[in-house]
Short mmCIF file of C-alpha atoms in Angstrom, two decimals:
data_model
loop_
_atom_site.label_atom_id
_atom_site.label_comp_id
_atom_site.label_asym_id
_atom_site.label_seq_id
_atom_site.Cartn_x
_atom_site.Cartn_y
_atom_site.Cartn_z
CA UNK A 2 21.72 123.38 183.11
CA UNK A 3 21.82 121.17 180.30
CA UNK A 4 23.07 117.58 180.66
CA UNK A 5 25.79 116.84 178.87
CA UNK A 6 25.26 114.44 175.88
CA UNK A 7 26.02 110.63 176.07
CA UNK A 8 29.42 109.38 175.27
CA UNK A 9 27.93 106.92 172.58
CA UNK A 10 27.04 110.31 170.20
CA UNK A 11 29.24 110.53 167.20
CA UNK A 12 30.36 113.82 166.16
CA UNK A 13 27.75 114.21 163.23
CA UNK A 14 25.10 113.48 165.70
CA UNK A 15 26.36 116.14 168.30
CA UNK A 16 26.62 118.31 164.96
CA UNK A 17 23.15 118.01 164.03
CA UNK A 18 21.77 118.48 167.95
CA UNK A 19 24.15 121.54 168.32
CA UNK A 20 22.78 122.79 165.14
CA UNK A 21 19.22 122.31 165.77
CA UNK A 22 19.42 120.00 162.30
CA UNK A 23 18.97 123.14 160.39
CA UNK A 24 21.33 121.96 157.88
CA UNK A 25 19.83 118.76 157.24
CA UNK A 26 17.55 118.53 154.10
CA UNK A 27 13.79 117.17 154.59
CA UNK A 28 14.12 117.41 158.69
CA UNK A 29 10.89 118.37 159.42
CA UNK A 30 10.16 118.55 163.58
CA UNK A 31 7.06 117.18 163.86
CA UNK A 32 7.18 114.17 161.26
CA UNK A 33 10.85 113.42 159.91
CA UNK A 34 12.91 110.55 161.97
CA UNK A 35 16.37 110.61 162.61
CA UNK A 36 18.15 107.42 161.08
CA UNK A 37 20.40 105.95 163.31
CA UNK A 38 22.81 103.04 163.30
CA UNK A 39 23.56 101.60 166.92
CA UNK A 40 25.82 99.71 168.88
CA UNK A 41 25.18 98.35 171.54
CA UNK A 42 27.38 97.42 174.59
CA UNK A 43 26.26 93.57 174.52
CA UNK A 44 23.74 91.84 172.24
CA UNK A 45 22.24 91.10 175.60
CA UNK A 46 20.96 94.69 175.81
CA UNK A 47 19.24 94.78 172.55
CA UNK A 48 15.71 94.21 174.36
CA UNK A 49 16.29 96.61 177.12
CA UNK A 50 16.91 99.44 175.01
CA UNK A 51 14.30 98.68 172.61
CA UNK A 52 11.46 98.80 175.62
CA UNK A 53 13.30 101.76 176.89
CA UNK A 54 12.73 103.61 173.08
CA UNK A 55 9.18 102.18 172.95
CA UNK A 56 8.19 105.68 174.77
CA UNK A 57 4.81 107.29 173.72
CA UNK A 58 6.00 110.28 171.57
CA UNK A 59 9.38 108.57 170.53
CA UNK A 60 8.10 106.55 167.34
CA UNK A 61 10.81 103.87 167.55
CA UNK A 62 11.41 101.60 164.59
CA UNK A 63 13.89 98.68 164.25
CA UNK A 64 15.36 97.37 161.21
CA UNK A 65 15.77 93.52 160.82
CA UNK A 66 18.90 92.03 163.19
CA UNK A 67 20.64 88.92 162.73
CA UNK A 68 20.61 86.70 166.07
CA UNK A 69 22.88 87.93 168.44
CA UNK A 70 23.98 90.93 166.72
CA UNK A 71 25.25 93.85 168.87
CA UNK A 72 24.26 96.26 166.07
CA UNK A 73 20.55 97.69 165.19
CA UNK A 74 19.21 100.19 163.09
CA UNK A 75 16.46 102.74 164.53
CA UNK A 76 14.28 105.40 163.15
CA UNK A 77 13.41 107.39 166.10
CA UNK A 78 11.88 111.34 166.25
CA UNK A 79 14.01 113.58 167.67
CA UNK A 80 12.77 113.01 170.98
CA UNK A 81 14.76 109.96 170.58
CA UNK A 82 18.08 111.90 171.34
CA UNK A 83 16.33 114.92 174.09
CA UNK A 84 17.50 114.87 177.72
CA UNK A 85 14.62 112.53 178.88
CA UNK A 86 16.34 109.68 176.72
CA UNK A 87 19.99 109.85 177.76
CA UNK A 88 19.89 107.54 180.49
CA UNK A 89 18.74 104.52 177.98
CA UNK A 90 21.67 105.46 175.66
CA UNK A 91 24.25 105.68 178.50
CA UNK A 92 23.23 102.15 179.94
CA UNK A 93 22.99 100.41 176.63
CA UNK A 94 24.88 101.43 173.70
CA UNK A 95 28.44 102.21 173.05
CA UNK A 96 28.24 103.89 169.71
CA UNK A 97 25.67 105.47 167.89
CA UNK A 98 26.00 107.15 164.25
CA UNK A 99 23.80 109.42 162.35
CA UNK A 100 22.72 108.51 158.92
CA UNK A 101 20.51 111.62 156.80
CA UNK A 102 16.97 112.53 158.14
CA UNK A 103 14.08 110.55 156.67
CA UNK A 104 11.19 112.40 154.79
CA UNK A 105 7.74 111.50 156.43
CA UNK A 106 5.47 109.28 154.53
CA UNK A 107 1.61 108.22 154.56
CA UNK A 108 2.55 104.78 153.85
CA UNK A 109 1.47 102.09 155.96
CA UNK A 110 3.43 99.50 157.09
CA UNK A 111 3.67 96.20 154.60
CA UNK A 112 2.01 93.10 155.90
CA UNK A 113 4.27 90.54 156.57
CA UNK A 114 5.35 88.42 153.96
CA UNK A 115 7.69 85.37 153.57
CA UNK A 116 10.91 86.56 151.38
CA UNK A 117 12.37 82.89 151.35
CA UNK A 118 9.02 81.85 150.06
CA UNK A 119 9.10 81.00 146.30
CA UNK A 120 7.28 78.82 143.58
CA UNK A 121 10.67 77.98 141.39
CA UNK A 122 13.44 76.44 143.30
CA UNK A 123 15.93 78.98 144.62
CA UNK A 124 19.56 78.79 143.72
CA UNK A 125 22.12 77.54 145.73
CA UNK A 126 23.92 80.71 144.90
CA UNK A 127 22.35 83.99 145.67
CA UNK A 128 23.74 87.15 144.77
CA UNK A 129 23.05 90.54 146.41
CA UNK A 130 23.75 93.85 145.00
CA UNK A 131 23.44 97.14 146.88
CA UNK A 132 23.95 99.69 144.54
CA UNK A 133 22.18 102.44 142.25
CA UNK A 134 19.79 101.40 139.27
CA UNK A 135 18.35 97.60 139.16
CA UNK A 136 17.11 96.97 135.02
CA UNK A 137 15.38 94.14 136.11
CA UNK A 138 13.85 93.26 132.65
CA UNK A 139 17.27 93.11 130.78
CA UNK A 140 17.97 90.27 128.94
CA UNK A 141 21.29 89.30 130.70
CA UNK A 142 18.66 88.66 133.56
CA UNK A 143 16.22 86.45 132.27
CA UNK A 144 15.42 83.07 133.71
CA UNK A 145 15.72 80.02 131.98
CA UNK A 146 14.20 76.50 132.70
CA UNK A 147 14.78 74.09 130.54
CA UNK A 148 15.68 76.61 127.41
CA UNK A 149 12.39 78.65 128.16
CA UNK A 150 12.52 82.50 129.30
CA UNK A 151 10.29 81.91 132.59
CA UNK A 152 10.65 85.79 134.11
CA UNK A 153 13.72 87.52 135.59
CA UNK A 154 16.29 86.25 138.03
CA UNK A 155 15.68 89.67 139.89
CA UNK A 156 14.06 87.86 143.17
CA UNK A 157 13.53 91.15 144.73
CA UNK A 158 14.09 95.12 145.01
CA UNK A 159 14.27 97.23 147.51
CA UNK A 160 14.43 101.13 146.58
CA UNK A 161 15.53 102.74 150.01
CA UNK A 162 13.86 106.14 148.79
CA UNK A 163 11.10 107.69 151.04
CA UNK A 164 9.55 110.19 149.13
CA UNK A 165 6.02 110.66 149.69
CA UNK A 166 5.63 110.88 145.59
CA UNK A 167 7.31 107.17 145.70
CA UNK A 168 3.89 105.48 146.45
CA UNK A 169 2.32 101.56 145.47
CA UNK A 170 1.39 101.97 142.10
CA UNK A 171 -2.20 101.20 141.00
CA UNK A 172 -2.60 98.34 138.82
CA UNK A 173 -6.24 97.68 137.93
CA UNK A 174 -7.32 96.62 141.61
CA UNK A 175 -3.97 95.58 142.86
CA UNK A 176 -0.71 97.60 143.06
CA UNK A 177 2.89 97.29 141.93
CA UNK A 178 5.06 97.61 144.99
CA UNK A 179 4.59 97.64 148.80
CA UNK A 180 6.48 98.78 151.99
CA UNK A 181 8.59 96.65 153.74
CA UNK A 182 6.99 95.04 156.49
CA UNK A 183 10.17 94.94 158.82
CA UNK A 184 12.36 98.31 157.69
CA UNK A 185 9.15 100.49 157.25
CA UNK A 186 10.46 102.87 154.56
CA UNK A 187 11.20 102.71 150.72
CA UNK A 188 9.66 100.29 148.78
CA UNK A 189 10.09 96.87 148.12
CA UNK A 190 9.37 94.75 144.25
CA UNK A 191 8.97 90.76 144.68
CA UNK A 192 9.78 88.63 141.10
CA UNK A 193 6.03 86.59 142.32
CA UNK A 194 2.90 88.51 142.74
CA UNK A 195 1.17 87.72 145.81
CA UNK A 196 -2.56 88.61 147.07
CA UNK A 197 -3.40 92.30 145.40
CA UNK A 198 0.23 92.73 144.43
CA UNK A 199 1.52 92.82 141.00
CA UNK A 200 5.53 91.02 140.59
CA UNK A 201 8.06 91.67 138.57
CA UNK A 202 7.15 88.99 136.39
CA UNK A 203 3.95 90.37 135.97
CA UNK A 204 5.04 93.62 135.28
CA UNK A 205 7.02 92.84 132.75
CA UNK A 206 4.56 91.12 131.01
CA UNK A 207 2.57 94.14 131.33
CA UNK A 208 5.03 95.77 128.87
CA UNK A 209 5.62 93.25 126.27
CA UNK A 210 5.19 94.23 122.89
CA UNK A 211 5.07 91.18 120.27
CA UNK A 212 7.90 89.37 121.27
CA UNK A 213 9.66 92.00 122.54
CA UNK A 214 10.27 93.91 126.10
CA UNK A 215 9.37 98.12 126.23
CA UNK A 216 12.28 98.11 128.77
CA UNK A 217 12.20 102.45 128.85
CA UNK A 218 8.55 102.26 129.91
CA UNK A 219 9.03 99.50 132.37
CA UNK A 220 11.22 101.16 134.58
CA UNK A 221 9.71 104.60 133.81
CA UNK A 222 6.48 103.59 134.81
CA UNK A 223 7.95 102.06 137.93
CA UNK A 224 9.31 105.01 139.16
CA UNK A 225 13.00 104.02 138.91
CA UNK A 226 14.56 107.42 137.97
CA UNK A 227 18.18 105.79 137.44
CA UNK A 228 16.99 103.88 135.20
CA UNK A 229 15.95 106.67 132.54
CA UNK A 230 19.46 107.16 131.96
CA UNK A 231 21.43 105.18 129.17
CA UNK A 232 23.22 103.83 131.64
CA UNK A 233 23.52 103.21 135.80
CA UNK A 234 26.62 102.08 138.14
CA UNK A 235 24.24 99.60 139.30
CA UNK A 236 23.35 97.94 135.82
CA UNK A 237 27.01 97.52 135.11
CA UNK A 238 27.92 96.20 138.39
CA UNK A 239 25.18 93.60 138.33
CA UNK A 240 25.83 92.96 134.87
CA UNK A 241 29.54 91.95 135.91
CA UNK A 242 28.49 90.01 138.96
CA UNK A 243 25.50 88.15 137.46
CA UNK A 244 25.35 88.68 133.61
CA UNK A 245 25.27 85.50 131.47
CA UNK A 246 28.59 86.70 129.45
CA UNK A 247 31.41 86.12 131.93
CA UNK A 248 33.49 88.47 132.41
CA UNK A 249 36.56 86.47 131.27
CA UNK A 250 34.53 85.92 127.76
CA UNK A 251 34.95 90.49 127.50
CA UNK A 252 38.27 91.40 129.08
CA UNK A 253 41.65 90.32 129.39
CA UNK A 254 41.70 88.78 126.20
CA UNK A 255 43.82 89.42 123.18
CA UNK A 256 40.86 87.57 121.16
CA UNK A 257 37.69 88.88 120.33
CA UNK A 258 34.89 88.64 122.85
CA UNK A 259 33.33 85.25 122.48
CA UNK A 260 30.02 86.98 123.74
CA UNK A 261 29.10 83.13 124.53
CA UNK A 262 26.63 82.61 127.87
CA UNK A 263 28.70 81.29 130.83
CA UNK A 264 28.34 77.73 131.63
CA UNK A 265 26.57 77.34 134.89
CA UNK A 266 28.94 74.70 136.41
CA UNK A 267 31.92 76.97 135.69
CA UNK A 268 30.31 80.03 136.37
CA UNK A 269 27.10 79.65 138.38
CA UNK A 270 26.76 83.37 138.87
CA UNK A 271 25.26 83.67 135.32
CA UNK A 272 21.70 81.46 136.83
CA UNK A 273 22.10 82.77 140.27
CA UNK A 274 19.23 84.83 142.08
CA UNK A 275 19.84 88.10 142.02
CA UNK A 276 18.50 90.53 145.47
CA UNK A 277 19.11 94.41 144.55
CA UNK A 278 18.79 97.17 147.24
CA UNK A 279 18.73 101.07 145.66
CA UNK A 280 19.69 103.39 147.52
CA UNK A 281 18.49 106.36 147.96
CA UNK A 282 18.73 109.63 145.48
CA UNK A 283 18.86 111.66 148.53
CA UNK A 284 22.36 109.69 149.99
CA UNK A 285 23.80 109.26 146.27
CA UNK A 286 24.12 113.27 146.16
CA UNK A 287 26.34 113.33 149.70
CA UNK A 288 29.66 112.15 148.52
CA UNK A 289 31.09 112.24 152.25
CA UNK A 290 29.40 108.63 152.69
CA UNK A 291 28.20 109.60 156.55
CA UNK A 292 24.46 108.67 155.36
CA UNK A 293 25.79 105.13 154.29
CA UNK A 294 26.10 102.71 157.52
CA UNK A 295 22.28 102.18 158.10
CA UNK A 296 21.51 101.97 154.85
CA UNK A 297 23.84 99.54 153.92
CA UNK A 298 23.42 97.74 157.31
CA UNK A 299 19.79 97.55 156.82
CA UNK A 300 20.32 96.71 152.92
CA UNK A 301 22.35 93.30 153.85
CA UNK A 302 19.80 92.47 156.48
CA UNK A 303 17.24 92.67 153.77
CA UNK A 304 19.32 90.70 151.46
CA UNK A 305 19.56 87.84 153.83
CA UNK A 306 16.11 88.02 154.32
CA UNK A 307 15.87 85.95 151.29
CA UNK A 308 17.58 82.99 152.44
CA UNK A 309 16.27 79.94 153.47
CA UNK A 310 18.01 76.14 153.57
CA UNK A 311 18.55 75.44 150.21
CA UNK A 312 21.15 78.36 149.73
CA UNK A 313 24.41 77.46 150.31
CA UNK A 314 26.19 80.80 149.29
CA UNK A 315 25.79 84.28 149.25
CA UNK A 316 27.80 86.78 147.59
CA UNK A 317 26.84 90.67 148.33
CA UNK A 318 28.36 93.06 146.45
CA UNK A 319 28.30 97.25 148.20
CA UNK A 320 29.40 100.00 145.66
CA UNK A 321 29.73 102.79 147.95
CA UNK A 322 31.59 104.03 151.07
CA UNK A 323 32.32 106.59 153.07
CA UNK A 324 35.60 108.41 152.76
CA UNK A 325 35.33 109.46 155.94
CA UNK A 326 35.60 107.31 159.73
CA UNK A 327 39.14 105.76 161.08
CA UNK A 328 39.68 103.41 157.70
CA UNK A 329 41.08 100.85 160.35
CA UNK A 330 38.67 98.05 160.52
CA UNK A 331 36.95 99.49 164.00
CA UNK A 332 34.60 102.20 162.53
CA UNK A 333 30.98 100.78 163.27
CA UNK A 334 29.61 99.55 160.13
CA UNK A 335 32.95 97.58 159.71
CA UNK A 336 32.29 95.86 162.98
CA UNK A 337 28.42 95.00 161.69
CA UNK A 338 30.04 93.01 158.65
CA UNK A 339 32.47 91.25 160.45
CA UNK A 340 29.67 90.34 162.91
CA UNK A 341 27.21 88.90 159.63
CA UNK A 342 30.22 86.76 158.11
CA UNK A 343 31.49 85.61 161.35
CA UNK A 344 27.22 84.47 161.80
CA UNK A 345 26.59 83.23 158.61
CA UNK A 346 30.21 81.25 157.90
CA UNK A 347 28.95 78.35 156.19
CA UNK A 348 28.25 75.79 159.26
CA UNK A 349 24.86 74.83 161.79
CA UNK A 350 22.74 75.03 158.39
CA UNK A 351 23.55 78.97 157.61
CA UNK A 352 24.57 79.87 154.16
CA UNK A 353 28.38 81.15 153.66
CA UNK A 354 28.10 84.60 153.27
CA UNK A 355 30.87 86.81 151.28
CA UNK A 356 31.13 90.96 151.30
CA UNK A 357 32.76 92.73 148.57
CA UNK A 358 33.56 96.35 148.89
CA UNK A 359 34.85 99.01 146.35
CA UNK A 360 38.24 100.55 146.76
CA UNK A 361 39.68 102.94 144.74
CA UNK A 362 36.53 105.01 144.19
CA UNK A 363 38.32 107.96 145.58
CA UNK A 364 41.62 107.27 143.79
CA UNK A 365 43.28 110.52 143.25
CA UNK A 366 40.58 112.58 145.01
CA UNK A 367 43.43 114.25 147.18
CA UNK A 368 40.84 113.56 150.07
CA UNK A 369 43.24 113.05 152.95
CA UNK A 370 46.23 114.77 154.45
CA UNK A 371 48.85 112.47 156.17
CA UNK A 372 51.10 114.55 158.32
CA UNK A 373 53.89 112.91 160.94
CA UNK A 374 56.14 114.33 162.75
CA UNK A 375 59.49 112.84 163.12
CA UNK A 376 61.80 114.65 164.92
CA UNK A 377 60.96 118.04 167.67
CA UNK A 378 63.18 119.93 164.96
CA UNK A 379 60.17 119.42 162.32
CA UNK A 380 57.57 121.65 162.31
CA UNK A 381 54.29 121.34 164.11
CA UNK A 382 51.93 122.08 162.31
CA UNK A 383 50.23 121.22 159.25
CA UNK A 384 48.07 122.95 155.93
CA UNK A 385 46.15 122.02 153.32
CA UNK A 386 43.88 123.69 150.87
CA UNK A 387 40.12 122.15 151.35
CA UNK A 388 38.58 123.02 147.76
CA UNK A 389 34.42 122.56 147.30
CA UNK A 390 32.76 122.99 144.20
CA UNK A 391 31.06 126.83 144.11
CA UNK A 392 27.43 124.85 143.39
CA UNK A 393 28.08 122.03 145.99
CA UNK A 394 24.53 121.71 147.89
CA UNK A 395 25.22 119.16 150.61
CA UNK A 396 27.15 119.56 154.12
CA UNK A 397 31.29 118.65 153.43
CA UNK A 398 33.28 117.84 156.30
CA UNK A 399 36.68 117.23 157.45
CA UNK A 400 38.08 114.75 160.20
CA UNK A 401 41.37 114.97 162.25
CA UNK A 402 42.52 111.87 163.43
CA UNK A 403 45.49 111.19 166.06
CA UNK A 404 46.31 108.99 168.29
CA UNK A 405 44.76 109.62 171.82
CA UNK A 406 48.12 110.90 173.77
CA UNK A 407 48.96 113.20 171.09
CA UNK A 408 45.72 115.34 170.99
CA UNK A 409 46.25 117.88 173.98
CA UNK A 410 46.89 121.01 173.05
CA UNK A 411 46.00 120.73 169.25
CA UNK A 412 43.86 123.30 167.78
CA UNK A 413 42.69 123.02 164.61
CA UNK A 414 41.98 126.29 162.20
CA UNK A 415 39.68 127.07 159.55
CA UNK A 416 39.89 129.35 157.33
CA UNK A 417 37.70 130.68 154.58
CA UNK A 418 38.93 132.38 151.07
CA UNK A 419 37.80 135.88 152.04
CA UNK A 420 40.33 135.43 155.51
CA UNK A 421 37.96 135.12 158.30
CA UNK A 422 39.05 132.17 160.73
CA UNK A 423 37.18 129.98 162.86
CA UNK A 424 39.50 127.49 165.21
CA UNK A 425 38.49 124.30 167.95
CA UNK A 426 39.76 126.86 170.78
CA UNK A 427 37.37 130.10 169.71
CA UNK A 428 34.07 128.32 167.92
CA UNK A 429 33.15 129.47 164.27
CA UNK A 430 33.80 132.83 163.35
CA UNK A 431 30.46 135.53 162.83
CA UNK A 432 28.65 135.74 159.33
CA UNK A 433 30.34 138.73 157.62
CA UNK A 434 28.64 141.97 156.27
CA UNK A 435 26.21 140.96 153.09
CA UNK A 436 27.78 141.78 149.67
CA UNK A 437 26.99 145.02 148.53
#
């Protein structure tokens, strides 16, 4: 007889177990690793239940952690979550959520190289955007020194995206681009070159024409698909955050824009550093947002990575969330950024750290249905019409949330346009006949 999962497996999890992740795209049995974003019971526990997933046959990985963080990120096979591993989750973690599959790669692991470390100065301000398309050679991003273009203010990039295609890129005998010494997937652009690796100074360079920057082929030849677009969420975002106009110079005005550069004592984000995390094409396409806490987890990790004593400030900016989890301030990933500002809050020599997050992105999406029930005259029950697009390509789901005391005896019913009906009480209704 089976054992019965841990208590610490979110639903998606137990979804993807009871499914035998046949749903999930690039899960591949022998080589693909489960992304998952943990919580553990005490920060205490973090070592234990790393030895306990260093296994032969598991193929543990953890992301970067802040000191005495009670949250982790681990890329496990799925070993990781079989019978024989149950007794390390039970002991150790109270939560654990599922982020998408990753695809196997031939990569080796990056050697280990000091983020913080930097010829010019940092700035005391350091801005960190997590988002989708980083135009790194755009001329609201140069860096001045003393009225000279010296490079970009783009410090670093990491693109989350682990697709065996998305490789180091040969450069003569070095290479443009390496993988992460410390997350182990995507890969990751420094502004410096270092020993047989090209920067993004360099590579700019590389596509300067006269006086003049081939800004298409630079990101092109990089790889950077977003970025062959006119335009990208992530260029605009950065451009609003870190961009040389100020914002205040383009809207709200009943003037013209002055179109003048911002005056770095007024507004210091126009000289500030600038750390981008992409994310990846794969998790852009699920518009649920269940893929997103790791990511975004591992993203500000990176981020800080950067830091060292002579920043006093850091402002990260995340353009994406899920529309799905409690939207009450306990859902896991919420508890991971209250953990990083309550660590890094200014005092003992850390850097103040400040996490903006969109709302509104799913204004008028009609994506939730409240329903209360006043009175025991008023009915009790509830419907609503769940519409997907006819070419949708990634897994949709729907949550019920209720208070504890009120779930007995609540069954909740599917069904599908052509009438068949699938409930919580009888399990999903049989495939029908094939059309004819």
């Amino acid at each position: 007889m089976a054992k019965e999962l841990p208590k610490s497996f979110d639903p998606y999890l137990r979804y993807a177990i009871g499914s035998d992740f046949k749903n999930f795209e690039f899960f591949d049995e022998q080589n693909s690793k489960l992304f998952l974003f943990v919580e553990l019971k005490t920060a205490e526990l973090a070592d234990d239940f790393k030895t306990a997933m260093s296994r032969h046959g598991l193929g543990a990985e953890f992301g970067l952690t802040s000191p005495n963080s009670r949250h982790l990120t681990m890329r496990a096979y799925r070993a990781a979550v079989a019978e024989e591993s149950y007794q390390a989750w039970n002991d150790n973690v109270s939560r654990v959520e599922l982020s998408l599959p990753l695809k196997p790669t031939a990569i080796e692991k990056g050697a280990f190289r000091n983020r913080s470390a930097s010829a010019a100065a940092p700035t005391s301000l350091l801005i960190g955007v997590i988002d989708d398309g980083c135009p790194f050679a755009a001329a609201q991003f140069v860096k001045w020194t003393a009225g000279v273009a010296t490079g970009t203010r783009v410090l670093g990039i990491w693109d989350q995206n682990e697709d065996p295609a998305r490789a180091p890129i040969p450069v003569g005998a070095d290479v443009f681009g390496e993988k992460p010494f410390d997350f182990n997937y995507g890969l990751e652009f420094f502004r410096e070159s270092g020993a047989g690796v090209i920067g993004l100074d360099d590579w700019i360079q590389l596509h300067k024409r006269a006086n003049t920057i081939d800004e298409d082929g630079c990101y092109a030849d990089a790889g950077f698909k977003t970025l062959k677009h006119r335009r990208s969420h992530g260029a605009h975002v950065t451009d609003v955050l870190a961009g040389r106009i100020p914002p205040s110079a383009r809207i709200a005005r009943r003037d013209p824009p002055s179109w003048n550069p911002g005056d770095p004592l007024t507004d210091p984000a126009c000289e500030a550093d600038i750390v981008f995390v992409q994310f990846p094409e794969s998790c852009l396409r699920d518009a649920t947002g269940v893929w997103l806490k790791g990511y975004v987890a591992d993203g500000i990790e990176y981020i800080m990575s950067f830091v060292d004593s002579r920043i006093t400030n850091v402002v990260i900016n995340v353009s994406y969330g899920p529309t799905t989890g409690p939207h009450d301030g306990t859902s896991e990933l919420e508890n991971k950024l209250r953990e990083l500002v309550t660590y890094y809050d200014g005092s003992s020599g850390n850097p103040k750290l400040d996490i903006f997050l969109s709302a509104g992105n799913a204004y008028l999406g009609e994506g939730h249905v409240r329903f209360v029930r006043q009175t025991m005259a008023d009915p009790d029950h509830v419907e609503w019409t769940w519409r997907l697009p006819p070419d949708n390509t990634v897994l949709c789901f729907a949550e019920v949330w209720m208070k504890k005391n009120h779930a007995d005896n609540v069954i909740v019913t599917l069904t599908s346009p052509g009438g068949r009906s699938s409930s919580s009480t009888t399990g999903p209704a049989p495939p029908g006949p094939p059309p004819p």
